[in-house]
């Protein structure tokens, strides 16, 4: 085995998520990447991604690994070769050879997701693909206060998509940062050891309700304790979400 | 006449420029805007734009005016009404009633265009629609030096698209600012009393050649003096260009 760790960025707007969806006819990041690797390597290459981003979700630092056995390209050449072939909404950022024990998903120690809100009466054509538009004013202080209740090791069952098969729902959030960029843009940055299905988007949907004054910041502990999806807020839309970084 | 001044922003990616192109079947900003105004006002409304941005060019502060005689909507309601109807890549920012002498194009005293370059070996999926990707390193100091030769009142005939019918080619550039945003992004900001067809993009194409070391910064005066399009550099692509502001 010749194990390659590859970091990629993508604008997820035109894709049905990262993971291959066999037989659906929907285009995914994984399929496009594997098709380019197949053309470059002259044989089938299967990649494993660190995180399965959903349809419309972006990445600035998704990590994949694959076995390049028999493909005699120096690791640092892979980036240029891929960028010459990938569509312009996907870019290869970095490639390196790693030990055979490296697995993009299981070896990850931390992931960072950023959720971006465009908070203004007037929508922005330039942020529309990369943020969730909230026209009513948000109380960012209240959102930051509520977010701190989520930091730490908790059972996040209330923040998991209904019907998810995952039974072990305890995760650790190392930090949640809420910050403004200019007057209109709000970023919520979540760093944790793992995330349940839709967990970031449900946390954001709940924090937006806090920001709108529909919920008290101090309601979060009771929502966590309930272990019940119906107690949390709605799932925020995908276009605001971006997988920023995976740490190993 | 009830003269309305309307400021709009748009992502020009999916449009064939601002100006209506009758009978071509190509969608323009003007057509989409006039269609929405027609539905709101219940009658045909024709708008006049300050600048005719080309296909793929963006605007953060395009200004139009139109006659709203007989349409009894308060000016400040027009913004909300339009934003409820416009596609998400066009937004109304501000509307106000102005005197009958106001003309979006002829009354303009200054326009500001920004041209954005993404300068990195690795392309960015997130900047691809809003910048021109230049993979080789640019000498920003040299570009800023060359740009200063363009400031002032000059005959810009060398920087006008070949075959343009405009004969009076003297314009005044009040300022050109070259600045970096982070490591990869370079903004060139041009403020002037008027711009010839493709003038900004030809100035940028020439400045990029300076930045790549293909031309000396001090070649600019001779290019201006030649009054000959073939002496200047290529026309930089549209996606990096944005009409930022029109002053009256």
CSV table of C-alpha atoms in Angstrom, one decimal:
chain,number,residue,atom,x,y,z
A,1,UNK,CA,0.0,0.0,0.0
A,2,UNK,CA,1.1,3.5,-0.8
A,3,UNK,CA,-1.1,5.7,1.4
A,4,UNK,CA,-1.7,9.3,0.2
A,5,UNK,CA,-3.3,11.9,2.4
A,6,UNK,CA,-5.0,14.6,0.2
A,7,UNK,CA,-6.5,17.9,1.4
A,8,UNK,CA,-9.2,19.4,-0.9
A,9,UNK,CA,-11.5,22.4,-0.9
A,10,UNK,CA,-14.8,22.6,-2.7
A,11,UNK,CA,-17.8,24.8,-3.3
A,12,UNK,CA,-20.6,22.3,-2.6
A,13,UNK,CA,-23.3,24.3,-4.4
A,14,UNK,CA,-23.6,22.1,-7.4
A,15,UNK,CA,-23.0,18.7,-5.7
A,16,UNK,CA,-25.1,16.2,-3.9
A,17,UNK,CA,-22.7,16.0,-1.0
A,18,UNK,CA,-19.3,14.4,-0.7
A,19,UNK,CA,-20.1,10.8,-0.6
A,20,UNK,CA,-20.7,8.6,-3.7
A,21,UNK,CA,-24.4,7.8,-4.2
A,22,UNK,CA,-24.3,4.7,-6.5
A,23,UNK,CA,-27.1,4.4,-9.0
A,24,UNK,CA,-28.8,7.7,-8.2
A,25,UNK,CA,-27.3,9.7,-11.1
A,26,UNK,CA,-26.5,12.5,-8.6
A,27,UNK,CA,-23.0,14.0,-8.9
A,28,UNK,CA,-20.9,14.0,-5.7
A,29,UNK,CA,-17.5,15.3,-4.9
A,30,UNK,CA,-16.2,11.8,-4.3
A,31,UNK,CA,-17.2,10.6,-7.8
A,32,UNK,CA,-15.6,13.6,-9.5
A,33,UNK,CA,-12.4,13.2,-7.5
A,34,UNK,CA,-12.2,9.5,-8.2
A,35,UNK,CA,-12.8,10.0,-11.9
A,36,UNK,CA,-9.9,12.5,-12.1
A,37,UNK,CA,-7.7,10.1,-10.1
A,38,UNK,CA,-8.6,7.2,-12.3
A,39,UNK,CA,-7.6,9.2,-15.4
A,40,UNK,CA,-4.3,10.2,-13.9
A,41,UNK,CA,-3.4,6.9,-12.4
A,42,UNK,CA,-4.7,4.7,-15.2
A,43,UNK,CA,-6.7,2.5,-12.8
A,44,UNK,CA,-9.5,2.7,-10.3
A,45,UNK,CA,-8.8,4.6,-7.1
A,46,UNK,CA,-11.2,4.7,-4.2
A,47,UNK,CA,-11.0,7.5,-1.7
A,48,UNK,CA,-12.1,7.7,2.0
A,49,UNK,CA,-13.2,11.1,3.2
A,50,UNK,CA,-12.9,12.5,6.7
A,51,UNK,CA,-16.4,13.9,6.8
A,52,UNK,CA,-19.5,13.2,4.7
A,53,UNK,CA,-20.6,16.7,3.9
A,54,UNK,CA,-24.2,17.0,2.7
A,55,UNK,CA,-25.6,18.4,-0.5
A,56,UNK,CA,-24.7,22.1,-0.7
A,57,UNK,CA,-22.2,22.0,2.1
A,58,UNK,CA,-18.7,23.4,1.4
A,59,UNK,CA,-15.2,22.5,2.5
A,60,UNK,CA,-12.0,24.5,2.8
A,61,UNK,CA,-10.1,21.6,4.3
A,62,UNK,CA,-11.7,18.2,3.6
A,63,UNK,CA,-9.2,15.3,3.9
A,64,UNK,CA,-9.2,12.1,2.0
A,65,UNK,CA,-6.8,9.2,1.8
A,66,UNK,CA,-6.3,6.6,-1.0
A,67,UNK,CA,-4.0,3.8,-2.0
A,68,UNK,CA,-1.7,4.9,-4.8
A,69,UNK,CA,0.2,1.6,-5.0
A,70,UNK,CA,1.8,1.2,-8.4
A,71,UNK,CA,1.1,4.9,-9.4
A,72,UNK,CA,4.6,6.3,-9.4
A,73,UNK,CA,3.8,10.0,-9.1
A,74,UNK,CA,5.6,12.0,-6.4
A,75,UNK,CA,3.0,13.1,-3.8
A,76,UNK,CA,3.7,16.8,-4.4
A,77,UNK,CA,2.9,16.4,-8.1
A,78,UNK,CA,-0.6,15.1,-7.4
A,79,UNK,CA,-1.9,18.5,-6.4
A,80,UNK,CA,-0.9,20.2,-9.7
A,81,UNK,CA,-2.0,17.2,-11.8
A,82,UNK,CA,-5.4,17.1,-10.1
A,83,UNK,CA,-5.9,20.9,-10.4
A,84,UNK,CA,-5.3,20.6,-14.1
A,85,UNK,CA,-8.2,18.3,-14.4
A,86,UNK,CA,-10.7,19.1,-11.6
A,87,UNK,CA,-13.7,21.4,-12.3
A,88,UNK,CA,-13.1,24.9,-10.9
A,89,UNK,CA,-15.4,24.4,-7.9
A,90,UNK,CA,-13.1,21.7,-6.5
A,91,UNK,CA,-9.4,22.2,-5.8
A,92,UNK,CA,-6.6,20.0,-4.5
A,93,UNK,CA,-4.6,21.9,-1.8
A,94,UNK,CA,-2.0,19.5,-0.4
A,95,UNK,CA,-0.9,15.8,-0.8
A,96,UNK,CA,1.6,13.8,1.2
A,97,UNK,CA,2.6,10.2,1.7
A,98,UNK,CA,1.5,8.8,5.1
A,99,UNK,CA,1.9,5.6,6.9
A,100,UNK,CA,-0.5,2.7,6.1
A,101,UNK,CA,-2.3,3.1,9.5
A,102,UNK,CA,-3.6,6.6,8.5
A,103,UNK,CA,-7.4,6.7,7.8
A,104,UNK,CA,-9.0,10.0,6.9
A,105,UNK,CA,-12.0,9.4,9.1
A,106,UNK,CA,-10.9,7.1,12.0
A,107,UNK,CA,-7.5,8.9,12.5
A,108,UNK,CA,-9.1,12.3,12.9
A,109,UNK,CA,-8.7,13.9,16.3
A,110,UNK,CA,-10.7,17.1,15.7
A,111,UNK,CA,-12.8,18.7,13.0
A,112,UNK,CA,-13.7,22.3,12.7
A,113,UNK,CA,-16.9,23.4,11.0
A,114,UNK,CA,-17.8,27.0,10.3
A,115,UNK,CA,-21.4,28.1,9.9
A,116,UNK,CA,-22.0,31.6,8.3
A,117,UNK,CA,-25.1,33.7,8.7
A,118,UNK,CA,-25.8,36.8,6.6
A,119,UNK,CA,-27.8,39.0,8.9
A,120,UNK,CA,-29.3,42.0,7.2
A,121,UNK,CA,-32.6,43.3,6.0
A,122,UNK,CA,-31.2,43.3,2.5
A,123,UNK,CA,-29.9,40.0,1.0
A,124,UNK,CA,-26.4,39.9,-0.6
A,125,UNK,CA,-26.0,38.4,-4.1
A,126,UNK,CA,-22.3,37.6,-3.1
A,127,UNK,CA,-23.0,35.8,0.1
A,128,UNK,CA,-26.1,33.8,-1.1
A,129,UNK,CA,-24.2,30.6,-1.9
A,130,UNK,CA,-22.0,30.7,1.2
A,131,UNK,CA,-24.3,31.8,4.0
A,132,UNK,CA,-27.8,31.5,5.5
A,133,UNK,CA,-29.7,34.7,5.1
A,134,UNK,CA,-31.5,35.8,8.2
A,135,UNK,CA,-33.3,39.1,7.7
A,136,UNK,CA,-34.3,39.8,11.3
A,137,UNK,CA,-31.7,41.2,13.7
A,138,UNK,CA,-29.8,38.5,15.7
A,139,UNK,CA,-28.6,39.0,19.3
A,140,UNK,CA,-25.1,37.7,18.9
A,141,UNK,CA,-24.3,38.1,22.6
A,142,UNK,CA,-27.2,35.8,23.5
A,143,UNK,CA,-26.1,33.3,20.8
A,144,UNK,CA,-22.6,33.2,22.2
A,145,UNK,CA,-23.9,32.7,25.7
A,146,UNK,CA,-26.1,29.8,24.6
A,147,UNK,CA,-23.2,28.3,22.6
A,148,UNK,CA,-21.0,28.0,25.7
A,149,UNK,CA,-23.5,25.5,27.2
A,150,UNK,CA,-22.7,23.2,24.2
A,151,UNK,CA,-19.0,23.2,24.9
A,152,UNK,CA,-17.7,20.0,26.6
A,153,UNK,CA,-18.6,16.3,26.6
A,154,UNK,CA,-22.3,15.8,26.3
A,155,UNK,CA,-24.8,13.4,24.9
A,156,UNK,CA,-25.9,15.3,21.8
A,157,UNK,CA,-28.9,13.0,20.9
A,158,UNK,CA,-31.2,16.1,20.8
A,159,UNK,CA,-28.9,17.5,18.1
A,160,UNK,CA,-28.9,14.5,15.8
A,161,UNK,CA,-31.1,14.2,12.7
A,162,UNK,CA,-34.3,12.1,13.6
A,163,UNK,CA,-34.0,8.5,12.4
A,164,UNK,CA,-30.2,8.5,12.5
A,165,UNK,CA,-28.9,4.9,13.3
A,166,UNK,CA,-26.1,6.2,15.4
A,167,UNK,CA,-26.6,5.0,19.0
A,168,UNK,CA,-23.5,6.3,20.7
A,169,UNK,CA,-24.3,10.0,20.8
A,170,UNK,CA,-21.8,11.3,23.3
A,171,UNK,CA,-19.3,13.8,21.6
A,172,UNK,CA,-16.9,16.4,22.8
A,173,UNK,CA,-17.1,20.0,21.6
A,174,UNK,CA,-13.8,21.7,22.3
A,175,UNK,CA,-15.0,25.2,21.5
A,176,UNK,CA,-17.7,27.2,19.9
A,177,UNK,CA,-16.7,30.7,18.7
A,178,UNK,CA,-19.3,33.3,17.6
A,179,UNK,CA,-17.8,36.2,15.7
A,180,UNK,CA,-18.8,39.0,13.4
A,181,UNK,CA,-17.2,40.0,10.1
A,182,UNK,CA,-18.2,43.5,9.3
A,183,UNK,CA,-21.8,44.5,10.1
A,184,UNK,CA,-23.8,41.7,8.4
A,185,UNK,CA,-21.8,38.5,8.6
A,186,UNK,CA,-21.8,36.2,11.6
A,187,UNK,CA,-19.6,33.1,11.8
A,188,UNK,CA,-20.2,30.3,14.3
A,189,UNK,CA,-17.1,28.0,14.5
A,190,UNK,CA,-17.4,24.6,16.1
A,191,UNK,CA,-14.4,22.5,16.9
A,192,UNK,CA,-15.0,19.0,18.2
A,193,UNK,CA,-13.8,15.4,18.2
A,194,UNK,CA,-16.8,14.2,16.2
A,195,UNK,CA,-20.2,15.4,15.0
A,196,UNK,CA,-23.5,13.5,14.6
A,197,UNK,CA,-25.5,13.7,11.5
A,198,UNK,CA,-26.8,17.3,11.0
A,199,UNK,CA,-25.4,18.1,14.5
A,200,UNK,CA,-23.9,21.5,13.5
A,201,UNK,CA,-26.9,22.6,11.5
A,202,UNK,CA,-29.3,21.7,14.3
A,203,UNK,CA,-27.1,23.5,16.9
A,204,UNK,CA,-27.1,26.5,14.5
A,205,UNK,CA,-30.9,26.4,14.0
A,206,UNK,CA,-31.3,26.4,17.8
A,207,UNK,CA,-28.8,29.2,18.3
A,208,UNK,CA,-30.6,31.3,15.7
A,209,UNK,CA,-33.8,30.9,17.7
A,210,UNK,CA,-31.9,32.2,20.7
A,211,UNK,CA,-30.6,35.1,18.6
A,212,UNK,CA,-34.2,35.9,17.6
A,213,UNK,CA,-35.3,35.9,21.2
A,214,UNK,CA,-37.5,32.9,20.8
A,215,UNK,CA,-35.5,30.9,23.3
A,216,UNK,CA,-33.5,31.7,26.4
A,217,UNK,CA,-29.7,31.1,26.2
A,218,UNK,CA,-30.0,29.1,29.4
A,219,UNK,CA,-32.5,26.6,27.8
A,220,UNK,CA,-29.6,24.7,26.2
A,221,UNK,CA,-28.9,22.4,29.2
A,222,UNK,CA,-32.5,21.2,29.3
A,223,UNK,CA,-32.4,20.5,25.6
A,224,UNK,CA,-29.2,18.5,25.9
A,225,UNK,CA,-30.7,16.6,28.9
A,226,UNK,CA,-33.9,15.7,27.0
A,227,UNK,CA,-32.0,13.6,24.4
A,228,UNK,CA,-34.9,14.2,22.1
A,229,UNK,CA,-34.6,15.8,18.6
A,230,UNK,CA,-37.9,17.6,18.9
A,231,UNK,CA,-36.6,19.7,21.8
A,232,UNK,CA,-34.0,21.4,19.6
A,233,UNK,CA,-34.5,24.0,16.9
A,234,UNK,CA,-34.8,23.4,13.1
A,235,UNK,CA,-31.9,22.2,10.9
A,236,UNK,CA,-30.3,25.3,9.4
A,237,UNK,CA,-29.8,25.1,5.6
A,238,UNK,CA,-26.7,23.6,4.1
A,239,UNK,CA,-25.2,26.6,2.2
A,240,UNK,CA,-24.0,28.3,5.4
A,241,UNK,CA,-21.9,25.2,6.4
A,242,UNK,CA,-18.2,24.6,5.6
A,243,UNK,CA,-15.8,21.9,6.8
A,244,UNK,CA,-12.8,24.1,7.6
A,245,UNK,CA,-10.2,21.7,8.9
A,246,UNK,CA,-9.5,18.2,10.1
A,247,UNK,CA,-6.7,17.6,12.6
A,248,UNK,CA,-4.8,14.4,13.1
B,1,UNK,CA,-42.6,62.3,-14.1
B,2,UNK,CA,-41.8,60.6,-10.8
B,3,UNK,CA,-38.1,59.9,-11.0
B,4,UNK,CA,-36.8,57.1,-8.8
B,5,UNK,CA,-33.1,56.4,-8.2
B,6,UNK,CA,-32.5,52.8,-7.4
B,7,UNK,CA,-29.2,51.2,-6.2
B,8,UNK,CA,-28.7,47.5,-6.9
B,9,UNK,CA,-26.1,44.8,-6.5
B,10,UNK,CA,-25.7,41.7,-8.6
B,11,UNK,CA,-23.6,38.6,-9.2
B,12,UNK,CA,-23.1,38.9,-12.9
B,13,UNK,CA,-22.0,35.2,-13.4
B,14,UNK,CA,-25.3,34.0,-14.9
B,15,UNK,CA,-26.1,37.2,-17.0
B,16,UNK,CA,-25.1,38.5,-20.3
B,17,UNK,CA,-24.3,41.9,-18.9
B,18,UNK,CA,-26.5,44.7,-17.6
B,19,UNK,CA,-28.0,46.1,-20.8
B,20,UNK,CA,-31.0,44.6,-22.6
B,21,UNK,CA,-30.1,42.8,-25.8
B,22,UNK,CA,-33.3,42.7,-27.7
B,23,UNK,CA,-34.0,39.6,-29.7
B,24,UNK,CA,-30.9,37.7,-28.7
B,25,UNK,CA,-32.6,35.5,-26.1
B,26,UNK,CA,-29.8,36.3,-23.7
B,27,UNK,CA,-30.8,37.2,-20.1
B,28,UNK,CA,-29.6,40.5,-18.8
B,29,UNK,CA,-29.8,42.3,-15.5
B,30,UNK,CA,-31.9,45.1,-17.1
B,31,UNK,CA,-34.5,42.7,-18.4
B,32,UNK,CA,-34.9,40.8,-15.1
B,33,UNK,CA,-35.2,44.1,-13.2
B,34,UNK,CA,-37.7,45.6,-15.7
B,35,UNK,CA,-39.8,42.4,-15.6
B,36,UNK,CA,-40.0,42.6,-11.8
B,37,UNK,CA,-40.9,46.3,-11.9
B,38,UNK,CA,-43.6,45.6,-14.5
B,39,UNK,CA,-45.2,43.0,-12.3
B,40,UNK,CA,-45.1,45.4,-9.3
B,41,UNK,CA,-46.2,48.6,-11.1
B,42,UNK,CA,-48.7,46.9,-13.3
B,43,UNK,CA,-47.3,48.6,-16.4
B,44,UNK,CA,-44.1,48.8,-18.5
B,45,UNK,CA,-41.1,50.5,-16.7
B,46,UNK,CA,-37.9,51.2,-18.5
B,47,UNK,CA,-34.7,51.7,-16.5
B,48,UNK,CA,-31.5,53.6,-17.4
B,49,UNK,CA,-28.3,52.3,-15.8
B,50,UNK,CA,-25.2,54.2,-14.8
B,51,UNK,CA,-22.8,51.7,-16.3
B,52,UNK,CA,-23.2,49.0,-18.9
B,53,UNK,CA,-21.4,46.1,-17.2
B,54,UNK,CA,-20.5,43.3,-19.5
B,55,UNK,CA,-21.3,39.6,-19.3
B,56,UNK,CA,-19.9,38.1,-16.1
B,57,UNK,CA,-19.2,41.5,-14.5
B,58,UNK,CA,-20.6,42.1,-11.0
B,59,UNK,CA,-21.9,45.2,-9.2
B,60,UNK,CA,-22.1,46.2,-5.6
B,61,UNK,CA,-23.5,49.6,-6.3
B,62,UNK,CA,-25.0,49.9,-9.8
B,63,UNK,CA,-27.5,52.8,-10.0
B,64,UNK,CA,-30.5,53.0,-12.3
B,65,UNK,CA,-33.3,55.5,-12.6
B,66,UNK,CA,-36.8,55.1,-13.9
B,67,UNK,CA,-40.1,57.0,-14.2
B,68,UNK,CA,-42.6,55.7,-11.6
B,69,UNK,CA,-45.4,58.1,-12.6
B,70,UNK,CA,-48.8,56.7,-11.5
B,71,UNK,CA,-47.2,54.0,-9.4
B,72,UNK,CA,-48.1,55.1,-5.9
B,73,UNK,CA,-45.6,53.1,-3.9
B,74,UNK,CA,-43.5,55.0,-1.3
B,75,UNK,CA,-39.8,54.9,-2.6
B,76,UNK,CA,-38.6,53.1,0.5
B,77,UNK,CA,-41.1,50.2,-0.1
B,78,UNK,CA,-39.6,49.6,-3.5
B,79,UNK,CA,-36.6,47.9,-2.1
B,80,UNK,CA,-38.5,45.3,-0.1
B,81,UNK,CA,-41.0,44.7,-2.9
B,82,UNK,CA,-38.3,44.1,-5.4
B,83,UNK,CA,-36.3,41.8,-3.1
B,84,UNK,CA,-39.3,39.7,-2.6
B,85,UNK,CA,-39.4,39.1,-6.4
B,86,UNK,CA,-35.8,39.3,-7.7
B,87,UNK,CA,-33.7,36.2,-8.1
B,88,UNK,CA,-31.2,35.7,-5.4
B,89,UNK,CA,-28.3,36.9,-7.5
B,90,UNK,CA,-29.7,40.4,-7.8
B,91,UNK,CA,-30.6,42.6,-4.8
B,92,UNK,CA,-32.2,46.1,-4.5
B,93,UNK,CA,-30.2,48.1,-1.9
B,94,UNK,CA,-31.8,51.6,-1.8
B,95,UNK,CA,-34.5,53.6,-3.5
B,96,UNK,CA,-35.2,57.3,-3.3
B,97,UNK,CA,-37.2,59.9,-5.2
B,98,UNK,CA,-35.0,62.4,-7.1
B,99,UNK,CA,-35.6,65.4,-9.2
B,100,UNK,CA,-36.6,65.0,-12.9
B,101,UNK,CA,-33.1,66.2,-14.0
B,102,UNK,CA,-31.4,63.2,-12.5
B,103,UNK,CA,-30.1,60.7,-15.0
B,104,UNK,CA,-28.2,57.6,-13.8
B,105,UNK,CA,-25.6,57.9,-16.5
B,106,UNK,CA,-25.2,61.5,-17.4
B,107,UNK,CA,-25.5,62.9,-13.8
B,108,UNK,CA,-22.7,60.6,-12.6
B,109,UNK,CA,-19.6,62.5,-11.3
B,110,UNK,CA,-17.5,59.5,-10.5
B,111,UNK,CA,-17.5,55.7,-10.7
B,112,UNK,CA,-15.5,53.2,-8.8
B,113,UNK,CA,-14.6,49.8,-10.2
B,114,UNK,CA,-12.8,47.1,-8.3
B,115,UNK,CA,-10.8,44.4,-10.1
B,116,UNK,CA,-9.9,41.3,-8.0
B,117,UNK,CA,-7.0,38.9,-8.7
B,118,UNK,CA,-6.6,35.6,-6.9
B,119,UNK,CA,-2.8,35.1,-7.0
B,120,UNK,CA,-1.7,31.7,-5.8
B,121,UNK,CA,-0.4,28.4,-7.2
B,122,UNK,CA,-3.6,26.8,-6.0
B,123,UNK,CA,-6.9,28.0,-7.3
B,124,UNK,CA,-9.8,28.7,-4.9
B,125,UNK,CA,-13.2,27.3,-5.4
B,126,UNK,CA,-14.7,30.2,-3.4
B,127,UNK,CA,-13.0,33.0,-5.4
B,128,UNK,CA,-13.5,31.5,-8.8
B,129,UNK,CA,-16.6,33.5,-9.7
B,130,UNK,CA,-15.4,36.8,-8.2
B,131,UNK,CA,-11.7,37.0,-9.3
B,132,UNK,CA,-9.2,36.4,-12.0
B,133,UNK,CA,-6.9,33.5,-11.1
B,134,UNK,CA,-3.2,34.2,-11.8
B,135,UNK,CA,-1.1,31.3,-10.7
B,136,UNK,CA,2.4,32.9,-11.1
B,137,UNK,CA,3.6,35.4,-8.5
B,138,UNK,CA,2.8,39.1,-9.1
B,139,UNK,CA,5.0,42.0,-8.0
B,140,UNK,CA,2.3,44.1,-6.4
B,141,UNK,CA,4.8,47.0,-5.8
B,142,UNK,CA,5.6,47.2,-9.5
B,143,UNK,CA,1.9,47.1,-10.4
B,144,UNK,CA,1.2,49.9,-7.9
B,145,UNK,CA,4.0,51.9,-9.4
B,146,UNK,CA,2.8,51.5,-13.0
B,147,UNK,CA,-0.8,52.3,-11.9
B,148,UNK,CA,0.2,55.7,-10.7
B,149,UNK,CA,1.1,56.7,-14.3
B,150,UNK,CA,-2.6,56.1,-15.2
B,151,UNK,CA,-3.9,58.6,-12.6
B,152,UNK,CA,-4.8,62.0,-14.0
B,153,UNK,CA,-6.4,63.3,-17.2
B,154,UNK,CA,-5.2,61.3,-20.2
B,155,UNK,CA,-6.2,60.2,-23.6
B,156,UNK,CA,-7.0,56.5,-22.9
B,157,UNK,CA,-7.4,55.5,-26.5
B,158,UNK,CA,-4.8,52.7,-26.0
B,159,UNK,CA,-7.0,51.3,-23.3
B,160,UNK,CA,-10.2,51.2,-25.3
B,161,UNK,CA,-11.6,48.0,-26.9
B,162,UNK,CA,-10.6,47.9,-30.6
B,163,UNK,CA,-13.4,49.0,-32.9
B,164,UNK,CA,-15.2,51.1,-30.2
B,165,UNK,CA,-17.1,53.9,-31.9
B,166,UNK,CA,-16.2,56.4,-29.1
B,167,UNK,CA,-14.0,59.2,-30.5
B,168,UNK,CA,-13.6,61.4,-27.5
B,169,UNK,CA,-11.2,59.2,-25.4
B,170,UNK,CA,-9.9,61.7,-22.8
B,171,UNK,CA,-10.9,60.6,-19.3
B,172,UNK,CA,-9.8,61.5,-15.8
B,173,UNK,CA,-8.8,58.8,-13.3
B,174,UNK,CA,-8.9,60.3,-9.8
B,175,UNK,CA,-7.1,57.3,-8.2
B,176,UNK,CA,-5.9,53.8,-8.6
B,177,UNK,CA,-5.3,51.8,-5.4
B,178,UNK,CA,-3.6,48.4,-5.3
B,179,UNK,CA,-4.1,46.5,-2.1
B,180,UNK,CA,-3.8,43.0,-0.7
B,181,UNK,CA,-6.4,41.0,1.2
B,182,UNK,CA,-4.6,38.2,3.0
B,183,UNK,CA,-1.9,36.4,1.1
B,184,UNK,CA,-3.6,35.5,-2.1
B,185,UNK,CA,-6.1,38.3,-3.0
B,186,UNK,CA,-5.1,41.5,-4.8
B,187,UNK,CA,-7.7,44.3,-5.3
B,188,UNK,CA,-7.2,47.1,-7.9
B,189,UNK,CA,-9.6,50.0,-7.3
B,190,UNK,CA,-10.1,52.5,-10.0
B,191,UNK,CA,-12.1,55.8,-9.4
B,192,UNK,CA,-12.6,58.0,-12.4
B,193,UNK,CA,-15.1,60.4,-14.1
B,194,UNK,CA,-15.8,57.9,-16.8
B,195,UNK,CA,-14.5,54.8,-18.4
B,196,UNK,CA,-14.2,53.7,-22.0
B,197,UNK,CA,-15.4,50.3,-23.2
B,198,UNK,CA,-13.2,47.6,-21.6
B,199,UNK,CA,-10.9,50.3,-20.2
B,200,UNK,CA,-10.6,48.8,-16.7
B,201,UNK,CA,-10.0,45.3,-18.0
B,202,UNK,CA,-7.3,46.5,-20.4
B,203,UNK,CA,-5.6,48.5,-17.7
B,204,UNK,CA,-5.7,45.4,-15.5
B,205,UNK,CA,-4.4,43.2,-18.3
B,206,UNK,CA,-1.5,45.6,-18.7
B,207,UNK,CA,-0.8,45.9,-15.0
B,208,UNK,CA,-0.7,42.1,-14.7
B,209,UNK,CA,2.0,42.0,-17.4
B,210,UNK,CA,3.9,44.5,-15.2
B,211,UNK,CA,3.4,42.3,-12.2
B,212,UNK,CA,4.7,39.3,-14.1
B,213,UNK,CA,7.8,41.2,-15.1
B,214,UNK,CA,6.9,41.2,-18.8
B,215,UNK,CA,6.7,45.0,-18.9
B,216,UNK,CA,8.5,47.8,-17.0
B,217,UNK,CA,6.2,50.0,-14.7
B,218,UNK,CA,7.6,53.0,-16.6
B,219,UNK,CA,6.3,51.8,-19.9
B,220,UNK,CA,2.8,53.2,-19.2
B,221,UNK,CA,3.4,56.8,-20.4
B,222,UNK,CA,4.5,55.5,-23.8
B,223,UNK,CA,1.5,53.2,-24.0
B,224,UNK,CA,-0.8,56.2,-23.2
B,225,UNK,CA,1.0,58.4,-25.8
B,226,UNK,CA,0.7,55.8,-28.6
B,227,UNK,CA,-3.1,56.0,-28.6
B,228,UNK,CA,-3.1,52.5,-30.0
B,229,UNK,CA,-4.9,49.5,-28.5
B,230,UNK,CA,-2.2,47.1,-29.7
B,231,UNK,CA,0.4,48.7,-27.4
B,232,UNK,CA,-1.5,47.9,-24.2
B,233,UNK,CA,-1.9,44.4,-22.6
B,234,UNK,CA,-4.7,41.9,-23.0
B,235,UNK,CA,-8.2,42.5,-21.7
B,236,UNK,CA,-8.5,40.8,-18.3
B,237,UNK,CA,-11.5,38.4,-17.9
B,238,UNK,CA,-14.8,39.8,-16.7
B,239,UNK,CA,-15.3,37.7,-13.5
B,240,UNK,CA,-12.7,39.9,-11.6
B,241,UNK,CA,-14.6,43.1,-12.3
B,242,UNK,CA,-17.1,44.8,-10.1
B,243,UNK,CA,-18.9,48.2,-10.3
B,244,UNK,CA,-18.6,49.3,-6.7
B,245,UNK,CA,-20.1,52.8,-6.5
B,246,UNK,CA,-21.5,55.6,-8.6
B,247,UNK,CA,-21.2,59.1,-7.2
B,248,UNK,CA,-23.5,62.0,-8.1
